[in-house]
Structures are given as C-alpha cells and as structure tokens.
Amino acid sequence: MKKIIELSNITSIPEFYNGMVLVYSSNVLLFISEKTGKIVHKISFDNWYPLEVSDGKVLMYRNNLFIYDDELKNFVVYQNSISGGSISIYNNKIIESKYDRATNSVQIILYEEKGNKKLWQNFFSNRRGKCIFGKHLYITDLSLKYIDFIDAESGEVRNTLHFENPPISRFIYYYEDTLIVSLNVNRGEFHLLGLDAVTGEEKWRIENAFYIYAPDNSTGLFYALSGYFYQVIDVKNGKLVCVDDLSAEMSKFDVIPEAGGCLTEDGIYFRGRMSAKFGLLNIHTHKFEFVEDLGAGKDVWTTNIQYHNGKVYVLDSKDVLHIWGK
C-alpha cells in the first residue's frame, strides 16, 4: 500500500456515494473524489447532522428527513416530521421516534411512505429509542438493559428481554433471523447470544467471546481480533469455528490490532491499538499481509478504518484522514 493523500480537520468517518467520499470537516460536509482525493463540492450547515447512505440515497437526519439531490447539489426535504420527532426509513415506510424527557418514554409512529397516513402509534415507557435490523424493529433504553421485540405490523410488544446482570456490551448484531447480543460478563469476559429475531428466544450461546466482531453477512461468519487472538464464529448455528494465537505475527510487526476491524475481500484491515499503524490480516492463512505506519508523528493513534473500492481510509486522533491505495 502507498499513501495517496492526507486531509486535515476531518471530524466524521467516511461515507461513500456515487464515486465520492463524504466526510464532515466541523460543520462543513465535503464531497471528495474517490479518484483524485480532491474536494469537488461542499455544503455548510449550522451544526453536524448524521448521514446515512442507503439504497443509493444519501439521507440526512434532523427532525425532518432530507435526501441529497444530485442536480441541485444540496439536500431537500424527503419527509417532514409530523410530531416533532426524528424520522428514518423502515421497510419502505416512514418511522418517527420522539423521546419525552418528562415521562422518560419514547413515542413511535409508523406512517406510509410519502404520506401522512398513520399505520400505528405506541408509547414505550422507560425507553429511549429504536433499533432497526432488516425487517425487525426493537425498542431499547439508553443503557441497553432492555430490548422490546416489536410486531412491526401493529406496534405491539411481542417480548421484552432484560439484561441487568450481565449487561449488554453495547454491541448488537443481526444476521437473517437472528439477533446477536454481546454480554459483558466480567471485566474482559464476554458471552455472545443468538436470539430469535422475532420472539427473543435464545437459540445459542458462546462463552469466551470477544468484544466486537466484523460480520460477513453473506456467509454468516463473524471475525474478531482481540489481544493476541483471532476468532471466527458461525452465527448460523452458534459454533466457534476458529481460534488462533497471533502473538508471533504481532511480535514480528510490532503491532497489536484493535478489536473489530474492517472485513473485505482481501481480509481484515485493522488499526493498531494506541498506535499510528494499520495492517491487513489474511483470514485464510492467519498471517499479516502487511503493516503500515501513518507517519503521523508522536502521540498520534488510529481511531477508525474504512475500506472502499481498493482504498483504505484511516482516521487518526488528530482528525487527519489518511487515504491509502494499492
């Protein structure tokens, strides 16, 4: 790999759309050419607003839902907020979530897309917001101690799971008909639960699991790097299919991968723990293909890594985005 360009004052992780990289620089959204790394367009906002690239659309969430218009080169209203909550798209419909601090409850309303016809409305006490995975809808509290499994046709609660002891480690995954929950059993010890995505019934449990995984939703295999170990789990049946000790590789390259990583057709691109390094793990040979140093100076470490169209995008602790290519 070789470094192509560096971009300073980048304050968000990259999104990718129509041959461009979308990143925030403070409150300015930059559209950067994937080919040249040059800024081709920018939009200034009064604040930072979350973006999502989904089904070929760039969506921006404020109270209203906005969509990027290629001809106007700006965002236009896709759906107005009706009750003053936050809006997102759910199964080609519009779902609105509004938190009421006074009652500590969240109001969820489902509307027909591009219309104001209300399909259902419900209030969920002691809850904060929603999670959407595939065709399934869940309501959670701020600490993720509770998960309500919601019937999306009626808005009624099918089941509620309580994770007080041990608590959820704040990482929830989804694969086909399985909701996968990571539980923080003890300091540094995690269990992975596979739950029926509709009912919440426990299908399988894996002990000695890792903190965070890089999922391959085409195969149902979840990959993890944590400390000196590499682990692969088949979440279709809850089987631990591989555990390997990578201490020799880490010693050779003087790097310890941060948990998780970015899964690609080449393997797992990882960032070094509290270092300015990143590298590639071959998931077949369990060897490091390479490790690179960002050359960012002392007291700088990687904070995020993304891969797209043959390029690696590494964000560091000084808000510099490093773009590398083959």
XYZ file of C-alpha atoms in Angstrom:
326
model
C 0.000 0.000 0.000
C 1.067 3.588 -0.523
C -0.327 6.818 0.849
C -2.278 8.831 -1.714
C -3.326 11.908 0.220
C -3.971 13.341 3.675
C -6.962 15.520 4.574
C -6.928 17.606 7.764
C -9.738 18.571 10.144
C -11.931 15.570 9.280
C -14.440 15.055 12.075
C -16.532 12.093 10.872
C -15.981 8.640 9.478
C -16.286 8.366 5.664
C -19.469 7.558 3.773
C -19.309 6.621 0.083
C -21.663 7.760 -2.657
C -21.515 7.947 -6.459
C -17.712 7.944 -6.705
C -17.290 10.373 -3.834
C -16.218 10.213 -0.212
C -18.477 12.144 2.150
C -16.900 13.471 5.359
C -17.539 16.333 7.734
C -14.957 18.997 8.474
C -16.563 20.537 11.547
C -19.984 21.669 10.210
C -18.999 21.524 6.543
C -19.871 18.409 4.547
C -17.153 17.660 1.975
C -17.675 15.671 -1.216
C -14.275 14.265 -2.173
C -13.469 12.477 -5.416
C -12.501 8.851 -4.834
C -10.191 9.002 -7.872
C -8.238 12.168 -7.114
C -8.812 12.813 -3.416
C -9.752 16.406 -4.294
C -12.726 18.286 -2.841
C -15.351 18.650 -5.593
C -18.210 20.098 -3.553
C -19.034 21.268 -0.034
C -22.140 22.198 1.939
C -22.100 24.250 5.135
C -24.551 23.588 7.963
C -25.310 25.276 11.274
C -24.479 22.022 13.056
C -23.326 18.476 12.469
C -26.125 16.178 11.269
C -25.892 12.407 10.873
C -25.752 10.934 7.381
C -26.618 7.528 6.003
C -26.012 6.175 2.510
C -28.716 3.583 1.869
C -30.076 2.054 -1.355
C -28.238 4.603 -3.475
C -29.563 7.567 -1.481
C -27.767 9.994 0.819
C -30.068 10.667 3.754
C -29.539 13.320 6.403
C -31.350 13.143 9.720
C -32.504 16.219 11.559
C -36.065 16.404 12.839
C -37.107 16.154 9.219
C -35.577 13.609 6.862
C -33.581 15.077 3.961
C -32.244 13.488 0.768
C -29.353 14.681 -1.389
C -30.395 15.933 -4.834
C -27.648 15.400 -7.446
C -28.924 18.155 -9.742
C -29.348 20.784 -7.048
C -26.199 19.575 -5.261
C -27.941 20.095 -1.980
C -30.319 18.384 0.434
C -34.082 18.660 0.047
C -36.869 17.529 2.353
C -37.728 13.866 1.827
C -40.266 13.645 4.660
C -41.393 16.277 7.145
C -41.559 15.452 10.827
C -45.190 15.257 11.882
C -44.920 15.017 15.656
C -41.548 16.732 16.112
C -39.518 13.550 16.449
C -36.655 12.119 14.420
C -37.526 10.362 11.166
C -35.993 7.411 9.353
C -36.998 4.905 6.684
C -38.213 1.484 7.765
C -39.281 -1.210 5.269
C -40.125 1.443 2.670
C -42.226 3.267 5.233
C -41.550 6.271 7.453
C -40.960 5.727 11.158
C -40.834 8.590 13.646
C -39.314 8.394 17.107
C -39.879 11.069 19.734
C -38.417 10.943 23.241
C -40.285 12.660 26.080
C -37.887 13.503 28.900
C -40.694 14.311 31.370
C -42.202 10.825 31.162
C -38.985 9.019 30.171
C -40.805 7.347 27.324
C -40.455 7.123 23.576
C -43.307 7.548 21.114
C -43.028 5.533 17.898
C -45.283 6.249 14.919
C -45.271 4.349 11.613
C -46.541 6.134 8.503
C -46.997 5.198 4.895
C -44.076 6.406 2.778
C -44.546 9.819 1.180
C -47.767 10.377 3.083
C -49.159 11.235 6.471
C -51.389 8.195 6.903
C -50.637 6.784 10.333
C -50.364 2.980 10.381
C -49.865 2.734 14.142
C -48.671 4.651 17.176
C -47.427 3.416 20.537
C -45.734 4.756 23.680
C -42.967 2.777 25.373
C -42.244 3.708 28.995
C -38.685 3.844 30.349
C -37.286 3.574 26.854
C -35.110 5.875 24.792
C -35.210 4.920 21.129
C -35.478 2.342 18.391
C -33.168 -0.122 16.657
C -33.926 -1.497 13.203
C -32.362 -4.660 11.818
C -33.601 -5.940 8.483
C -37.360 -6.245 8.758
C -37.356 -6.276 12.551
C -37.965 -3.440 14.990
C -36.723 -3.167 18.564
C -37.116 -0.536 21.273
C -34.286 -0.023 23.774
C -33.418 2.057 26.800
C -30.340 4.272 26.957
C -28.238 1.726 28.847
C -29.382 -1.180 26.611
C -30.613 -3.148 29.616
C -33.945 -3.800 27.908
C -34.864 -4.888 24.398
C -38.537 -4.885 23.364
C -39.275 -7.096 20.358
C -41.926 -5.211 18.374
C -44.556 -6.511 15.969
C -43.998 -4.046 13.128
C -47.496 -4.628 11.738
C -49.262 -3.492 14.901
C -46.622 -1.769 17.062
C -47.311 -4.143 19.939
C -44.595 -5.696 22.117
C -44.038 -9.410 21.426
C -41.457 -9.914 24.145
C -39.129 -7.962 26.447
C -35.669 -9.138 27.469
C -33.902 -7.678 30.500
C -30.099 -7.666 30.593
C -29.241 -6.303 34.025
C -26.609 -8.826 35.019
C -24.676 -9.259 32.844
C -25.379 -6.111 30.802
C -25.130 -5.745 27.035
C -21.660 -4.610 25.982
C -23.285 -2.053 23.619
C -22.719 -4.197 20.553
C -25.778 -5.742 18.894
C -25.599 -7.513 15.535
C -28.115 -9.016 13.184
C -27.978 -11.884 10.723
C -31.038 -13.116 8.815
C -33.427 -14.367 11.529
C -31.019 -13.979 14.452
C -30.379 -11.047 16.769
C -26.861 -11.371 18.214
C -26.164 -9.735 21.565
C -22.788 -9.356 23.280
C -22.935 -9.585 27.087
C -20.246 -8.173 29.361
C -19.996 -10.964 31.947
C -16.888 -9.738 33.769
C -14.125 -7.292 33.001
C -12.720 -8.517 29.685
C -15.057 -11.543 29.559
C -17.944 -11.661 27.093
C -20.691 -14.044 26.036
C -22.373 -13.966 22.651
C -26.077 -14.814 22.486
C -28.018 -15.734 19.358
C -31.685 -14.810 19.835
C -34.657 -15.475 17.601
C -35.123 -12.133 15.858
C -38.921 -12.266 16.257
C -39.507 -13.799 19.693
C -36.220 -13.202 21.545
C -35.909 -16.901 22.398
C -32.287 -17.921 22.979
C -31.033 -20.132 20.134
C -27.382 -20.465 21.152
C -24.744 -19.051 23.464
C -20.961 -18.833 23.106
C -18.716 -18.217 26.078
C -15.199 -16.774 25.769
C -16.430 -14.499 23.011
C -14.751 -11.244 22.009
C -15.793 -7.649 22.481
C -16.604 -6.691 18.872
C -16.813 -8.514 15.553
C -16.536 -7.817 11.847
C -19.541 -9.590 10.297
C -19.746 -11.195 6.868
C -23.473 -11.143 6.196
C -23.067 -13.194 3.018
C -21.729 -16.228 4.892
C -22.871 -15.761 8.481
C -19.254 -15.837 9.671
C -18.193 -13.224 12.229
C -14.495 -12.408 12.586
C -12.686 -10.843 15.522
C -9.222 -9.709 16.521
C -8.729 -9.145 20.226
C -5.442 -9.018 22.054
C -3.293 -11.810 20.686
C -6.165 -13.947 19.419
C -8.127 -14.321 16.195
C -11.582 -15.858 16.336
C -14.244 -16.881 13.820
C -17.851 -17.666 14.782
C -20.547 -19.165 12.578
C -23.633 -17.333 13.821
C -25.991 -19.519 11.774
C -25.550 -22.275 14.354
C -23.581 -20.600 17.130
C -20.380 -22.563 16.540
C -16.867 -21.351 17.278
C -15.060 -22.479 14.122
C -11.603 -20.986 14.672
C -9.374 -19.642 17.417
C -5.738 -18.828 16.682
C -2.905 -17.204 18.588
C -1.375 -14.326 16.594
C 1.286 -13.362 19.125
C 4.109 -14.322 16.744
C 2.672 -12.113 13.976
C 2.184 -9.219 16.360
C 5.695 -9.518 17.681
C 7.085 -9.658 14.142
C 5.300 -6.466 13.071
C 5.312 -4.733 16.471
C 1.593 -4.091 16.464
C -1.478 -5.170 18.425
C -4.732 -4.927 16.420
C -7.613 -3.004 17.936
C -10.789 -5.062 18.394
C -13.043 -5.392 15.361
C -11.579 -4.315 12.055
C -12.880 -3.777 8.545
C -13.725 -7.019 6.720
C -13.041 -7.010 2.958
C -12.446 -9.473 0.148
C -8.727 -9.193 0.969
C -9.108 -10.000 4.647
C -9.441 -7.832 7.754
C -7.954 -4.352 7.651
C -7.163 -3.482 11.257
C -5.848 -0.463 13.108
C -3.128 -0.685 15.709
C -4.063 -0.313 19.335
C -2.885 3.102 20.589
C -0.538 3.397 17.628
C -0.417 5.083 14.220
C -0.295 1.729 12.418
C -2.761 -0.259 10.358
C -2.479 -3.573 8.560
C -4.161 -6.467 6.773
C -4.811 -9.934 8.210
C -5.251 -12.785 5.723
C -8.287 -14.651 7.091
C -7.227 -17.885 5.380
C -3.557 -18.091 6.403
C -3.982 -16.129 9.678
C -0.875 -14.125 8.741
C -0.376 -10.387 8.387
C -0.016 -9.377 4.749
C 1.497 -6.038 5.751
C 1.582 -3.385 8.461
C 1.957 0.309 7.593
C 2.712 3.346 9.746
C 0.729 6.509 9.018
C 3.808 8.635 9.614
C 1.675 10.983 11.688
C 4.248 11.731 14.373
C 4.366 11.046 18.090
C 1.313 10.748 20.336
C -0.990 10.013 17.388
C -3.085 6.871 17.029
C -5.667 5.481 14.641
C -9.337 5.983 15.541
C -11.234 4.484 12.587
C -10.597 2.464 9.456
C -12.762 2.001 6.352
C -12.240 0.253 3.015
C -13.885 1.066 -0.311
C -13.056 0.320 -3.951
C -9.453 -0.703 -3.309
C -8.602 2.170 -0.977
C -8.162 2.257 2.796
C -9.327 5.298 4.755
C -7.711 5.703 8.171
C -8.717 8.474 10.561
C -6.288 9.451 13.307
C -6.582 11.124 16.715
C -5.571 14.500 15.239
C -8.572 14.454 12.834
C -6.443 13.682 9.791
C -7.847 11.296 7.186
C -5.129 9.211 5.527
C -6.108 7.643 2.181
C -4.032 4.680 1.030
C -4.214 2.691 -2.205
C -2.653 -0.378 -3.750
